[in-house]
C-alpha positions as a LaTeX table, in Angstrom:
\begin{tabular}{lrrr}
\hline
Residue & $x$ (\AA) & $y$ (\AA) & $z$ (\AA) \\
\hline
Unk1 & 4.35 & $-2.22$ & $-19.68$ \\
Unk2 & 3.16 & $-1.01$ & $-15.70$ \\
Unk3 & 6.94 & $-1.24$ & $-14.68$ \\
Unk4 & 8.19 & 1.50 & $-17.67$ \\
Unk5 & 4.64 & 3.64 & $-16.32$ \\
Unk6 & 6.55 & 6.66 & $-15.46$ \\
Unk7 & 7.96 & 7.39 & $-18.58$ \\
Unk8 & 5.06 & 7.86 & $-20.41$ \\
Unk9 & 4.70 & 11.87 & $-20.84$ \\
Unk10 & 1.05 & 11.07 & $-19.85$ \\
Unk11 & $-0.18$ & 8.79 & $-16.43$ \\
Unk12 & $-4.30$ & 8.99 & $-16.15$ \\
Unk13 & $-5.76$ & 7.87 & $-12.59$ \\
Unk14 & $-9.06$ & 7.34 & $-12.10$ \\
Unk15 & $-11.67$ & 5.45 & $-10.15$ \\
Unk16 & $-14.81$ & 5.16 & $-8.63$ \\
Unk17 & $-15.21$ & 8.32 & $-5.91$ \\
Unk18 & $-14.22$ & 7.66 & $-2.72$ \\
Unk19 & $-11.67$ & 4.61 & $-3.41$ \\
Unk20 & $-8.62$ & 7.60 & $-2.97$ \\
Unk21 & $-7.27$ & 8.50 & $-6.99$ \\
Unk22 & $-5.99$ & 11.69 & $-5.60$ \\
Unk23 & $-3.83$ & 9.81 & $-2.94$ \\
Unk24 & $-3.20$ & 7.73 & $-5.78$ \\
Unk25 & $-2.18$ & 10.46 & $-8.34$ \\
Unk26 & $-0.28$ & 12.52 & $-5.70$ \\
Unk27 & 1.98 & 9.28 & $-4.40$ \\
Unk28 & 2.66 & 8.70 & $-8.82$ \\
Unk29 & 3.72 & 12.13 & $-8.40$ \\
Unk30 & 6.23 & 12.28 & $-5.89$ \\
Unk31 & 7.98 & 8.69 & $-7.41$ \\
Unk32 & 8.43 & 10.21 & $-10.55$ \\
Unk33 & 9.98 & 13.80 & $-9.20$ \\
Unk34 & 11.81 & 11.82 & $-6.82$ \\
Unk35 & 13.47 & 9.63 & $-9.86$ \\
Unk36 & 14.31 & 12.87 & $-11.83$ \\
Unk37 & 11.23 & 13.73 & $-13.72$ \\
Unk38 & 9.91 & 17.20 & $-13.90$ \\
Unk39 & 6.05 & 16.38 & $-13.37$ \\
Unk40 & 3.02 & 18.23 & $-13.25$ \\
Unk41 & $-0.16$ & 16.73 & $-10.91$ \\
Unk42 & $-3.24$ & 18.51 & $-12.88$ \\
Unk43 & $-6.36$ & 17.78 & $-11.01$ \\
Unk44 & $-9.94$ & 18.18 & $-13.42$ \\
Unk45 & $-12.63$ & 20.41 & $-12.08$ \\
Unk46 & $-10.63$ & 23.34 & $-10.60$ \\
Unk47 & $-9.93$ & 20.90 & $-7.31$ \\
Unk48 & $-7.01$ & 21.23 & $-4.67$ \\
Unk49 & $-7.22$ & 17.64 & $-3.34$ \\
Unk50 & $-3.28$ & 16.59 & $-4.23$ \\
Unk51 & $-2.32$ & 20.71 & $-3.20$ \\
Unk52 & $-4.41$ & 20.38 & 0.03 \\
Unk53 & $-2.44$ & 17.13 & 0.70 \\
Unk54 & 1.28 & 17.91 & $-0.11$ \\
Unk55 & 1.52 & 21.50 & 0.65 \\
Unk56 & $-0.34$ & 21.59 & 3.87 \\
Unk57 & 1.39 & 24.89 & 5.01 \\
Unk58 & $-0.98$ & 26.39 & 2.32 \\
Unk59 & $-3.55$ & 26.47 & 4.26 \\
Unk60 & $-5.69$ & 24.85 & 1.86 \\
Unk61 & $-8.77$ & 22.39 & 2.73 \\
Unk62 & $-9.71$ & 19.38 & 0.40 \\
Unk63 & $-11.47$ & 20.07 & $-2.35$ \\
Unk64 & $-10.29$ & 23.67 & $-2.38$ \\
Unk65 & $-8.70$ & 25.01 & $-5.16$ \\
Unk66 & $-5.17$ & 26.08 & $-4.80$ \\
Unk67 & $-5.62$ & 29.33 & $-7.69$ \\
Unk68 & $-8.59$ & 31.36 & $-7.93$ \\
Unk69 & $-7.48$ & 32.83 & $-11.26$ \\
Unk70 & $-10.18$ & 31.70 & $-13.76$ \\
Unk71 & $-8.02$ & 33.09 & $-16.58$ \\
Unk72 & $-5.04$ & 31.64 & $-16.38$ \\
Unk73 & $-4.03$ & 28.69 & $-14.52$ \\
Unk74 & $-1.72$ & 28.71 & $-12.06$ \\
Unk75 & 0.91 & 26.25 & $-12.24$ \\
Unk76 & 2.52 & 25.96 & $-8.40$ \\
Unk77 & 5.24 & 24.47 & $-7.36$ \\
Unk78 & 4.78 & 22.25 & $-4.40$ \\
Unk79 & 7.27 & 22.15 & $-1.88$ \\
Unk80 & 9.69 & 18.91 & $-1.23$ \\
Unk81 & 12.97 & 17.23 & $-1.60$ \\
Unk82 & 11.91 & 17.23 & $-5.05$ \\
Unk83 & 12.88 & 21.00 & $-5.92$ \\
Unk84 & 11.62 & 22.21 & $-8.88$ \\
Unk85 & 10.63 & 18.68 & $-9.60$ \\
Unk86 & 6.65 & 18.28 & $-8.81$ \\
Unk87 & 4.10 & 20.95 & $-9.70$ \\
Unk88 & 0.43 & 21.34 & $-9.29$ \\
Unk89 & $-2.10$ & 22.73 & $-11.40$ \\
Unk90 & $-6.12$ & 22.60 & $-11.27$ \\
Unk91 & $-7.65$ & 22.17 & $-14.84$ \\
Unk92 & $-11.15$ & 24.21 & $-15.00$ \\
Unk93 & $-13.11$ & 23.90 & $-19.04$ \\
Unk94 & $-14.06$ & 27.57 & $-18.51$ \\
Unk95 & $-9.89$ & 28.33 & $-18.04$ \\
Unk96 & $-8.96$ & 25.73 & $-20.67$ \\
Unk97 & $-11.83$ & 27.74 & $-23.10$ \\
Unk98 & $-10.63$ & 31.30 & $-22.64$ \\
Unk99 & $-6.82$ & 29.56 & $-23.41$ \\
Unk100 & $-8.22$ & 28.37 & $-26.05$ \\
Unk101 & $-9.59$ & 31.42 & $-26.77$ \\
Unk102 & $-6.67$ & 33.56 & $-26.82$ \\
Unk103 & $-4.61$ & 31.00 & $-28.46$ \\
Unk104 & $-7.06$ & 30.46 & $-31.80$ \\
Unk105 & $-8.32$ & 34.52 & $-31.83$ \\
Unk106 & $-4.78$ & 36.35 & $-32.70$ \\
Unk107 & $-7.35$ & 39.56 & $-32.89$ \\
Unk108 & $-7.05$ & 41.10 & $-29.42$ \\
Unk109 & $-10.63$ & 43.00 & $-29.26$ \\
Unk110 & $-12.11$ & 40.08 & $-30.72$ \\
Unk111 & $-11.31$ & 37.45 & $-28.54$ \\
Unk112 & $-11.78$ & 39.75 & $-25.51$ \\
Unk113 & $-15.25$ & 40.05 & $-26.54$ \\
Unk114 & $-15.41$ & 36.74 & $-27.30$ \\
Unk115 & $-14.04$ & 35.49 & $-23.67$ \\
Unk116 & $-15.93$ & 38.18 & $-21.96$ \\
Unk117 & $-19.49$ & 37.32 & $-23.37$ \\
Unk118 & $-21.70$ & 35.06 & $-21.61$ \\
Unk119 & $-23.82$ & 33.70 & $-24.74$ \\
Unk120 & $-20.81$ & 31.95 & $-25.98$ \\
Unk121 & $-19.36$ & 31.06 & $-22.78$ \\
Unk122 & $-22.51$ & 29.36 & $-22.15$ \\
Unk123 & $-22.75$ & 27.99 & $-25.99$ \\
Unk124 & $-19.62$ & 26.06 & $-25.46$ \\
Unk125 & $-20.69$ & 25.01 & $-22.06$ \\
Unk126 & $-23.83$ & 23.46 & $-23.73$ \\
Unk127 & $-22.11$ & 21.69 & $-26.38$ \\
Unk128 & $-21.93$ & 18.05 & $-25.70$ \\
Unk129 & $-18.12$ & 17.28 & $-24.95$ \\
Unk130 & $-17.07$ & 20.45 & $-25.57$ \\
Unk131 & $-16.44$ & 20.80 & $-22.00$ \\
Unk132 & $-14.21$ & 17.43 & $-21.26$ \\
Unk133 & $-12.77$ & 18.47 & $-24.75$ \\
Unk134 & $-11.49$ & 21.60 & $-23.51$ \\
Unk135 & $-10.30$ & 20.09 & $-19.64$ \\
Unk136 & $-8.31$ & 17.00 & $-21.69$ \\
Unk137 & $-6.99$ & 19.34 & $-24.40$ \\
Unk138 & $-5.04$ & 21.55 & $-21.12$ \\
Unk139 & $-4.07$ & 18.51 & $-19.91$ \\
Unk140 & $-2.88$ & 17.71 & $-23.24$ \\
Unk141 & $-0.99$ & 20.37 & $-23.77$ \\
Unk142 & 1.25 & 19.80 & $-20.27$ \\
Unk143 & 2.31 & 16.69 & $-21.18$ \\
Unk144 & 3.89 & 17.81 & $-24.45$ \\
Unk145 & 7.66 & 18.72 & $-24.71$ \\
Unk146 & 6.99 & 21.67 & $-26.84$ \\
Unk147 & 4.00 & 23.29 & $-25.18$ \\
Unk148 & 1.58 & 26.33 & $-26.58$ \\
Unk149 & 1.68 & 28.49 & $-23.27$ \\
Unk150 & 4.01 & 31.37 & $-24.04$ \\
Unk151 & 7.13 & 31.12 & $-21.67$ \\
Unk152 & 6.19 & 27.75 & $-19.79$ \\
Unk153 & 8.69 & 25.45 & $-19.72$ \\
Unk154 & 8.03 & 21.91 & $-20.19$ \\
Unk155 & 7.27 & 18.77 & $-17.90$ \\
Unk156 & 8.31 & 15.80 & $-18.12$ \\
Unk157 & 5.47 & 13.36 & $-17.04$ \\
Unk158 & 2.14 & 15.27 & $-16.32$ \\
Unk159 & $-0.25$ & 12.75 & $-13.96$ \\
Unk160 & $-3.70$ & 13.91 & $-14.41$ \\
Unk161 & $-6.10$ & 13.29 & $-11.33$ \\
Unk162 & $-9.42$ & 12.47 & $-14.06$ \\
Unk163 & $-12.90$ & 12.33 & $-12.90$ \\
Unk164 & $-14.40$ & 9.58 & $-11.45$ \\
Unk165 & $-14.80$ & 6.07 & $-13.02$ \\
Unk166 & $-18.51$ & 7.24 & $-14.39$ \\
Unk167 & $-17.10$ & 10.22 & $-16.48$ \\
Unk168 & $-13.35$ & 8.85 & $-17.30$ \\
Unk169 & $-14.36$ & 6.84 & $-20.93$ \\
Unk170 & $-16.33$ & 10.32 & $-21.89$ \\
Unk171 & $-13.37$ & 12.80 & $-20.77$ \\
Unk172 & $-11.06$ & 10.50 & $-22.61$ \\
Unk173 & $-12.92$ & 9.99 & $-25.78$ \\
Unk174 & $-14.18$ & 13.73 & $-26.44$ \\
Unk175 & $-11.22$ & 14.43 & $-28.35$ \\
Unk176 & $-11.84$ & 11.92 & $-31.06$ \\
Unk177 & $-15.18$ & 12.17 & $-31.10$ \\
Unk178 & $-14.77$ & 15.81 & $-32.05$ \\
Unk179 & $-12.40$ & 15.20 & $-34.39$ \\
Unk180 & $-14.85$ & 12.62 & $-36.11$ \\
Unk181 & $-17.54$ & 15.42 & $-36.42$ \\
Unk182 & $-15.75$ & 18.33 & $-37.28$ \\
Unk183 & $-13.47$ & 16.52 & $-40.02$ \\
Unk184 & $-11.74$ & 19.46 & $-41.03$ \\
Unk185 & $-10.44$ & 22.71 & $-38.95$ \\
Unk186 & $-8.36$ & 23.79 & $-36.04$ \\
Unk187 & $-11.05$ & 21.32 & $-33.60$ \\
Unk188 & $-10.52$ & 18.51 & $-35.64$ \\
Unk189 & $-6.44$ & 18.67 & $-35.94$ \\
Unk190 & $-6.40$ & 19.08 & $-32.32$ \\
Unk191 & $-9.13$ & 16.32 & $-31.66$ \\
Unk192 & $-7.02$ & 14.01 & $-33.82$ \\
Unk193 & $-3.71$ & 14.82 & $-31.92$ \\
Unk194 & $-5.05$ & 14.99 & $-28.11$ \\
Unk195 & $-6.92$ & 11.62 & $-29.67$ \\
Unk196 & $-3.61$ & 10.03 & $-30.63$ \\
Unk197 & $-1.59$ & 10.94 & $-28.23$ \\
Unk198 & $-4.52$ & 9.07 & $-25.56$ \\
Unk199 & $-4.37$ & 6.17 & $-27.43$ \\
Unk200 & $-0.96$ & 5.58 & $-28.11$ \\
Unk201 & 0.23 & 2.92 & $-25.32$ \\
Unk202 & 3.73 & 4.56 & $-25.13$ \\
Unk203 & 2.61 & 8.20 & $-24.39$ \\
Unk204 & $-0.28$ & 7.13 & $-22.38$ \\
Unk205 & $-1.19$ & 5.00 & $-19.28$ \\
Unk206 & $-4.31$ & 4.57 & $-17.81$ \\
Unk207 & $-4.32$ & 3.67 & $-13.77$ \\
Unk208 & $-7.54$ & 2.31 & $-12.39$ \\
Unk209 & $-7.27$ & 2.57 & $-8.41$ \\
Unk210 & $-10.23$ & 0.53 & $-6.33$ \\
Unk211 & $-10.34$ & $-0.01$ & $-2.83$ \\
Unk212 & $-11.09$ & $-3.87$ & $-2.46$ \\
Unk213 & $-14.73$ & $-3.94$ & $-1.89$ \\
Unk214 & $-17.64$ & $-5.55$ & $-3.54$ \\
Unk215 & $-18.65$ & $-2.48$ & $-5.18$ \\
Unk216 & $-15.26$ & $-0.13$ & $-6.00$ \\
Unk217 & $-14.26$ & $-3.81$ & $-7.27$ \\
Unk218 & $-16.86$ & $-4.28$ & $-9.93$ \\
Unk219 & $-16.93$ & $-0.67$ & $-11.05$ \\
Unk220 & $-13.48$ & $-1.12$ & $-12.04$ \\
Unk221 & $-14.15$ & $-3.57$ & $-14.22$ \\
Unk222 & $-16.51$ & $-2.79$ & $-15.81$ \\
Unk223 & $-14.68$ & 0.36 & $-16.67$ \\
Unk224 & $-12.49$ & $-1.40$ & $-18.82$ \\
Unk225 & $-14.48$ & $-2.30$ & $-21.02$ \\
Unk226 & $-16.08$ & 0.97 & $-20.71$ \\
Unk227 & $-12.63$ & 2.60 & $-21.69$ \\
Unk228 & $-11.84$ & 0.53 & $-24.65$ \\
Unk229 & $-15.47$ & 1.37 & $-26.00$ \\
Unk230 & $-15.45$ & 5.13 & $-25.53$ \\
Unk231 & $-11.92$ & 5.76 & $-25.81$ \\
Unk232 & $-10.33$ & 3.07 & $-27.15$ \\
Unk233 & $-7.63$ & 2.69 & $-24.30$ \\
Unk234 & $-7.04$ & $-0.32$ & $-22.33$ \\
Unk235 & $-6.21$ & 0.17 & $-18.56$ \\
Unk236 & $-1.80$ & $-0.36$ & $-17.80$ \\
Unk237 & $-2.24$ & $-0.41$ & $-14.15$ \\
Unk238 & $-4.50$ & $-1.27$ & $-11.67$ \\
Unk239 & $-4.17$ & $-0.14$ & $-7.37$ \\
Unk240 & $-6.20$ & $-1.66$ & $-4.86$ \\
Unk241 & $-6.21$ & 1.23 & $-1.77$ \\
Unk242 & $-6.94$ & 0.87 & 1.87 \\
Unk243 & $-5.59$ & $-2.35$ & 2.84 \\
Unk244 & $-6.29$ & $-4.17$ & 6.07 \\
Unk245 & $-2.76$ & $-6.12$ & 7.27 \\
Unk246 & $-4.39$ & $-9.51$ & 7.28 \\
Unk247 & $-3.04$ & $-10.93$ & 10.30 \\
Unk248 & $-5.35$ & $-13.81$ & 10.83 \\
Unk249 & $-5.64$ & $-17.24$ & 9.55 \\
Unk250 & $-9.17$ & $-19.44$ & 9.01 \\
Unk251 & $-8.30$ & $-20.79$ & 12.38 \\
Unk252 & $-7.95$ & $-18.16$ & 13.85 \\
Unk253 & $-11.06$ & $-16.48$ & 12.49 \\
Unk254 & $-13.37$ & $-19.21$ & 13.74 \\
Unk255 & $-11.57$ & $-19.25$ & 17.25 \\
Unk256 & $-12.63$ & $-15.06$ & 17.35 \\
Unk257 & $-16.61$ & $-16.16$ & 15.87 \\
Unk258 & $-17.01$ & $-17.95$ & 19.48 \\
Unk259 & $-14.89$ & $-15.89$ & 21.78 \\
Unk260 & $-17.27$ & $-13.36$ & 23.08 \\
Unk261 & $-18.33$ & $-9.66$ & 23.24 \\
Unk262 & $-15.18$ & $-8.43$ & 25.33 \\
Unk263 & $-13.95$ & $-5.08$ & 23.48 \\
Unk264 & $-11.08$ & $-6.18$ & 22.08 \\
Unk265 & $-12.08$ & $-9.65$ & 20.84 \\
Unk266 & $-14.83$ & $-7.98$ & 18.54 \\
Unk267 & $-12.13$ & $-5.02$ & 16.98 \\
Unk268 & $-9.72$ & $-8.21$ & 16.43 \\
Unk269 & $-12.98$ & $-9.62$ & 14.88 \\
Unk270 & $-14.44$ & $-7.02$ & 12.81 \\
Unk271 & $-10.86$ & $-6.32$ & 11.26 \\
Unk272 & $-10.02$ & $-10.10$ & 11.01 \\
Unk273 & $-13.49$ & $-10.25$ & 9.17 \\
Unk274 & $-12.77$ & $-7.24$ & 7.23 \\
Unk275 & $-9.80$ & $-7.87$ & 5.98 \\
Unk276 & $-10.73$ & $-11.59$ & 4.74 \\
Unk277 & $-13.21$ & $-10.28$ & 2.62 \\
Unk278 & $-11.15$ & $-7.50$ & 1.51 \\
Unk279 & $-8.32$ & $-10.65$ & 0.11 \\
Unk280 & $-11.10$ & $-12.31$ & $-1.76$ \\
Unk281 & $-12.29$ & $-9.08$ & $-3.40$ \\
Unk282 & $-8.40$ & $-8.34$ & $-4.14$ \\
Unk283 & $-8.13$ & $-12.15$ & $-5.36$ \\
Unk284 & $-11.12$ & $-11.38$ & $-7.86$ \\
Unk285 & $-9.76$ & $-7.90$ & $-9.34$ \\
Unk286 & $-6.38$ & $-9.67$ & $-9.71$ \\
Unk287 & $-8.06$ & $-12.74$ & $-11.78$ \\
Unk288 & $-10.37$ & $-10.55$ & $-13.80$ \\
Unk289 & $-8.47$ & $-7.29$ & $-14.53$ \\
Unk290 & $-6.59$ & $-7.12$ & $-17.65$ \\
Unk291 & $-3.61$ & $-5.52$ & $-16.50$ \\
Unk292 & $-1.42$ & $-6.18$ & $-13.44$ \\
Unk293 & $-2.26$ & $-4.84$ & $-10.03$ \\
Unk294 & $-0.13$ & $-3.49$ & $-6.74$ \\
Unk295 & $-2.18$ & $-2.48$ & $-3.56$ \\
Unk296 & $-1.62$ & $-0.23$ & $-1.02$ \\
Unk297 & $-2.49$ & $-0.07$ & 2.92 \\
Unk298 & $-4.84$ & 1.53 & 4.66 \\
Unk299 & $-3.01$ & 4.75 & 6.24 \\
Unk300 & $-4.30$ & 5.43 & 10.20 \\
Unk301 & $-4.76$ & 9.27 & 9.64 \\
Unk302 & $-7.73$ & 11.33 & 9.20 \\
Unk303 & $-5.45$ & 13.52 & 6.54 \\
Unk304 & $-2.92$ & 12.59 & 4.91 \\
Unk305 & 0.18 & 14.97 & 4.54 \\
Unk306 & 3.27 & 14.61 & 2.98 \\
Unk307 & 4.72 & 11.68 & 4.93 \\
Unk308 & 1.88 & 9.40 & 4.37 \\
Unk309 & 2.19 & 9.94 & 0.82 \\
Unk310 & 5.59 & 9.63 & 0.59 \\
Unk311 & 5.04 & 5.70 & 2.13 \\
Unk312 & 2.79 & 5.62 & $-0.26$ \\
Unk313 & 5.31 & 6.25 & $-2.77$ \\
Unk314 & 7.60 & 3.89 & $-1.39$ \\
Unk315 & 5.00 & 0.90 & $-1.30$ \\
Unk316 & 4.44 & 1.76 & $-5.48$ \\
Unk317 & 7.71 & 1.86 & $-6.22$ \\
Unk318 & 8.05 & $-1.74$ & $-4.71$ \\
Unk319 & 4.76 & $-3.45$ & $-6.03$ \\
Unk320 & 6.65 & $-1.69$ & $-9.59$ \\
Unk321 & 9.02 & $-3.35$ & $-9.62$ \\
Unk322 & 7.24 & $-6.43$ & $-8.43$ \\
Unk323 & 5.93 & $-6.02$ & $-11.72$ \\
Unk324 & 8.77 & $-5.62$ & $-14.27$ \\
Unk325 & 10.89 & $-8.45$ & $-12.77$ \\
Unk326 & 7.58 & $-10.74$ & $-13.16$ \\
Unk327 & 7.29 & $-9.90$ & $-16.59$ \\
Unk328 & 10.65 & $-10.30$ & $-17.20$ \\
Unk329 & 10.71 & $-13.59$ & $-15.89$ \\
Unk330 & 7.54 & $-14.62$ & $-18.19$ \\
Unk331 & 9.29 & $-12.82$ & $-21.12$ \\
Unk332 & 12.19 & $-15.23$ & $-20.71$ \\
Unk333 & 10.22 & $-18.21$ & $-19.84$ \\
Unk334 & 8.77 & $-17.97$ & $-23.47$ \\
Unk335 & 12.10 & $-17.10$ & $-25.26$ \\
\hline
\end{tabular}
């Protein structure tokens, strides 16, 4: 159920680009360090979005990775009330393969040649999947309480920031779909368990965030069925981002369509206008979506930091809630 969605060991967000996942993924993050949980934010694609945005004294511009080490990752600690409760780390495939790399070749010499050589770097890179195989199979691994790296210790909830909407069913699915063609072998075992672990409603929730637009809207749902065909996972949550307060009623719509060009009449008009169609698009997610969904405003900043995100939090936690005592309330309606 949405209102038990932080204690899952896994929480994947993902959307169509531009609707704000990474806000998304970073307010999921502080809630669940903030209620006790040792998490882990890992963003896909060796991005510093969520870094950038909660450790601003890094110095550290969107989109920018926050480790340059393509060997190992670099699992940082991001400053906060939190303590040693939120961490960040950027998931590259060509880290993930040289992990895998040194984890499968026991053979020192060999697996240094093996990571060092461009043919099969470039191999793997060419093998369809093999690179979302080797991104969800990190991810994977820091969401499990016993985990493979030698001396890390383990997190309780790891929120991975996935790739957009287009590329989310594929990234999801590799690892069964490897499993299914290998059959037998150390890819197959660990296709099948990254592939149940995805699957399994109680380790895994899937969070669709759309901002509530025409477009964002209908990508998101089509993604669900797009998820249950390639990956066989049904979305738990969905957010609709960027808000307008909608302040104005029909009335008082028509009474701004006639009231003339002075400046302020059209803002109060454009965002009256705006934020009417933004309700209807938020009225059709809600009455199409197959799971439950809380929204969040529109934040007035041209960067967010880690106030903004921390309202964010806040406004999750609430719509949450929203959520559990609804469900208990049907859940007792049909005893």
């Amino acid at each position: 159920m949405p209102g038990e969605l932080l204690h899952r060991r896994l929480i994947v967000v993902t959307g169509k680009g531009g609707v704000g996942k990474s806000t998304v993924a970073a307010a999921l993050g502080v809630l669940a360090a903030r209620q006790g949980r040792r998490t882990v934010i890992a963003e896909v694609g060796r991005r510093g979005d969520v870094a950038a945005t909660l450790d601003p004294a890094a110095g550290l511009a969107p989109g920018e990775s926050a480790g340059e080490d393509d060997d190992r990752f670099d699992e940082r600690r991001l400053p906060g009330p939190w303590g040693d409760r939120l961490w960040h780390v950027s998931v590259s495939p060509e880290a993930a393969l040289r992990e895998y790399l040194r984890d499968q070749l026991p053979i020192g010499p060999l697996a240094e040649l093996l990571r060092s050589s461009r043919l099969f770097t470039g191999l793997a890179a060419a093998t369809p999947g093999m690179r979302e195989l080797l991104a969800m199979g990190k991810v994977w691994e820091l969401s499990q309480p016993r985990r493979r790296t030698p001396g890390a210790e383990p997190y309780d909830l790891c929120v991975m920031d996935a790739p957009a909407s287009g590329h989310a069913a594929t990234i999801l699915g590799a690892p069964a779909q490897f499993a299914a063609t290998a059959r037998v072998g150390p890819v197959a075992r660990q296709g099948q368990q990254i592939g149940a672990t995805i699957i399994d409603p109680a380790q895994t929730a899937i969070v669709v965030v759309a901002t509530a637009e025409e477009l964002p809207v209908s990508e998101a749902l089509e993604l669900q069925g797009a998820l249950r065909r390639g990956a066989a996972v049904d979305v738990t949550l969905g957010v609709a981002n960027g808000l307008l307060a909608d302040r104005f009623s029909a009335a008082d719509r028509q009474l701004l369509a006639t009231a003339g060009d002075d400046p302020a009449i059209v803002a109060a008009r454009g965002h009256a206008e705006r934020a009417h169609d933004q309700q209807r698009q938020l009225a059709r997610l809600r009455r199409e979506a197959v799971a439950p969904v809380v929204t969040l405003p529109l934040v007035p900043s041209r960067r967010l930091g880690p106030d903004q995100i921390g309202e964010l939090a806040d406004r999750l936690e609430s719509g949450l809630r929203r959520i559990g005592a609804e469900s208990g309330t049907a859940t007792r309606g049909a005893a």
